[in-house]
XYZ file of C-alpha atoms in Angstrom:
185
model
C -5.052 10.722 1.049
C -5.006 7.690 3.363
C -8.274 8.902 4.822
C -9.792 8.930 1.309
C -8.610 5.356 0.760
C -10.005 4.332 4.139
C -13.364 6.031 3.498
C -13.662 4.602 -0.027
C -12.957 1.091 1.146
C -15.244 1.481 4.142
C -17.985 2.378 1.657
C -17.019 -0.658 -0.434
C -17.116 -2.890 2.656
C -20.537 -1.560 3.633
C -21.793 -2.188 0.103
C -20.357 -5.713 0.318
C -22.496 -6.261 3.425
C -25.454 -4.798 1.500
C -24.790 -7.285 -1.324
C -24.791 -10.177 1.142
C -28.105 -9.062 2.616
C -29.804 -8.212 -0.686
C -32.599 -10.657 -1.534
C -31.848 -10.818 -5.262
C -28.235 -11.923 -4.645
C -28.791 -14.744 -2.148
C -27.746 -17.391 -4.676
C -24.197 -15.956 -4.887
C -23.030 -17.173 -1.463
C -19.571 -18.327 -2.662
C -18.935 -14.925 -4.267
C -20.097 -13.232 -1.041
C -17.843 -15.459 1.045
C -14.804 -14.742 -1.151
C -15.598 -11.019 -1.194
C -15.965 -10.869 2.597
C -12.736 -12.802 3.189
C -10.807 -10.597 0.759
C -12.233 -7.434 2.320
C -11.101 -8.658 5.741
C -7.604 -9.395 4.442
C -7.511 -5.975 2.775
C -8.264 -4.272 6.095
C -5.559 -6.310 7.846
C -2.991 -5.334 5.185
C -4.068 -1.679 5.343
C -3.710 -1.527 9.125
C -0.332 -3.279 8.939
C 0.907 -0.782 6.308
C -0.341 2.078 8.433
C 1.130 0.857 11.735
C 4.191 -1.242 10.807
C 7.533 0.543 11.026
C 9.237 0.710 7.621
C 12.629 -0.266 9.090
C 14.396 2.746 10.560
C 18.204 2.766 10.523
C 19.400 2.724 14.123
C 22.423 4.594 15.415
C 25.294 2.134 15.857
C 27.795 4.717 17.051
C 29.867 4.518 13.863
C 29.111 8.059 12.707
C 32.166 9.673 14.365
C 34.448 6.961 12.969
C 32.956 7.463 9.500
C 33.569 11.219 9.693
C 37.199 10.528 10.576
C 37.504 8.194 7.567
C 35.941 10.836 5.325
C 38.287 13.503 6.692
C 41.354 11.388 5.876
C 40.074 9.708 2.714
C 42.462 8.226 0.205
C 40.122 6.392 -2.166
C 36.548 7.413 -3.032
C 35.439 3.779 -3.283
C 36.120 3.173 0.414
C 34.172 6.179 1.695
C 31.345 5.180 4.037
C 27.783 6.251 3.286
C 26.547 8.530 6.069
C 23.470 10.645 6.742
C 24.420 13.967 8.279
C 20.805 14.747 9.142
C 20.323 11.619 11.277
C 23.961 11.238 12.286
C 24.127 7.561 11.295
C 26.073 5.349 8.933
C 23.616 4.266 6.264
C 23.620 0.689 4.998
C 23.296 -0.059 1.285
C 19.944 0.813 -0.346
C 18.850 2.992 2.562
C 17.715 6.566 2.109
C 16.608 9.469 4.264
C 12.843 10.009 4.321
C 12.120 13.724 4.477
C 8.602 13.169 5.766
C 9.436 10.748 8.600
C 12.758 12.557 9.209
C 14.833 9.393 9.549
C 16.807 6.963 7.416
C 14.904 3.893 6.201
C 16.353 0.499 5.243
C 15.575 -0.288 1.568
C 13.542 2.908 1.243
C 10.955 2.657 -1.548
C 8.697 5.689 -1.167
C 6.456 7.578 1.203
C 2.954 6.472 0.331
C 0.315 9.057 1.207
C -2.404 6.454 0.551
C -1.274 4.291 3.470
C 0.096 7.220 5.472
C 3.505 5.636 6.011
C 6.892 5.175 4.404
C 7.275 1.918 2.500
C 10.570 0.248 3.289
C 12.206 -3.059 4.172
C 9.920 -4.060 7.045
C 6.509 -3.168 5.590
C 7.009 -3.652 1.837
C 5.413 -7.119 1.982
C 2.275 -5.613 3.529
C 2.211 -2.890 0.863
C 2.410 -5.449 -1.961
C -0.205 -7.594 -0.209
C -2.438 -4.525 0.065
C -2.152 -3.880 -3.679
C -2.911 -7.517 -4.518
C -5.876 -7.642 -2.111
C -7.185 -4.317 -3.423
C -7.116 -5.658 -6.982
C -8.876 -8.885 -5.968
C -11.441 -7.052 -3.802
C -12.187 -4.542 -6.531
C -12.665 -7.289 -9.094
C -14.983 -9.305 -6.824
C -16.898 -6.166 -5.862
C -17.335 -5.209 -9.534
C -18.583 -8.709 -10.399
C -21.128 -8.563 -7.584
C -22.194 -5.029 -8.558
C -22.699 -6.136 -12.164
C -24.846 -9.057 -10.967
C -26.937 -6.606 -8.943
C -27.225 -4.164 -11.878
C -28.437 -6.989 -14.138
C -31.077 -8.143 -11.666
C -32.568 -4.863 -10.413
C -32.553 -1.217 -11.435
C -29.798 0.681 -9.638
C -29.665 4.322 -8.604
C -27.444 6.889 -10.275
C -25.482 7.298 -7.011
C -24.581 3.608 -7.126
C -23.574 3.992 -10.780
C -21.317 6.945 -9.908
C -19.698 4.878 -7.132
C -19.117 2.046 -9.628
C -17.331 4.476 -11.987
C -15.345 5.907 -9.062
C -14.322 2.372 -8.048
C -13.296 1.547 -11.613
C -11.001 4.581 -11.709
C -9.385 3.485 -8.421
C -8.990 -0.022 -9.806
C -7.111 1.238 -12.863
C -4.701 3.217 -10.690
C -4.179 0.353 -8.230
C -3.632 -2.136 -11.044
C -1.040 0.171 -12.617
C 0.752 0.512 -9.297
C 0.662 -3.260 -8.755
C 2.005 -3.802 -12.279
C 4.865 -1.346 -11.641
C 5.834 -2.924 -8.304
C 5.623 -6.418 -9.797
C 8.102 -5.323 -12.466
C 10.371 -3.886 -9.762
C 10.253 -7.157 -7.814
C 10.947 -9.252 -10.912
C 13.911 -7.025 -11.836
C 15.156 -7.178 -8.221
């Protein structure tokens, strides 16, 4: 899925360049400038989500001690949280990612659209990606509507506009959900 996102946004970026170069849209230079800047920021956020480590839990050597505490436990509230797969003591709010096969600090989810686990260290890039995608999609749609009002467009371009609108609805829903999560801590 991250390849689909990359290809779709590459197509959107190429169409943004087409908009800038189109003779009937030369009077919209501020819109083109904002669209180009937002597209650039989107690509930076996408690459950072793809490449940034989500925050893997490192082995501190406490696993053997934790197993001894578990073996001799007296109170369930004092039991340490361990991952037997990784052989580490897990801090609060960390979970084991089955896809990356390691424990992640503040694990949120594995996102197939960025091809990486979203956790403590790359969550800010993921949220930034959602915000930039919403802004880019809105600016792109405004520019596409200007173009459609000024010249006759092909049916392929119309299909891509509908495809982009469907993506925008999904991205906006995801951004809305994560904004609620952030506001509720």
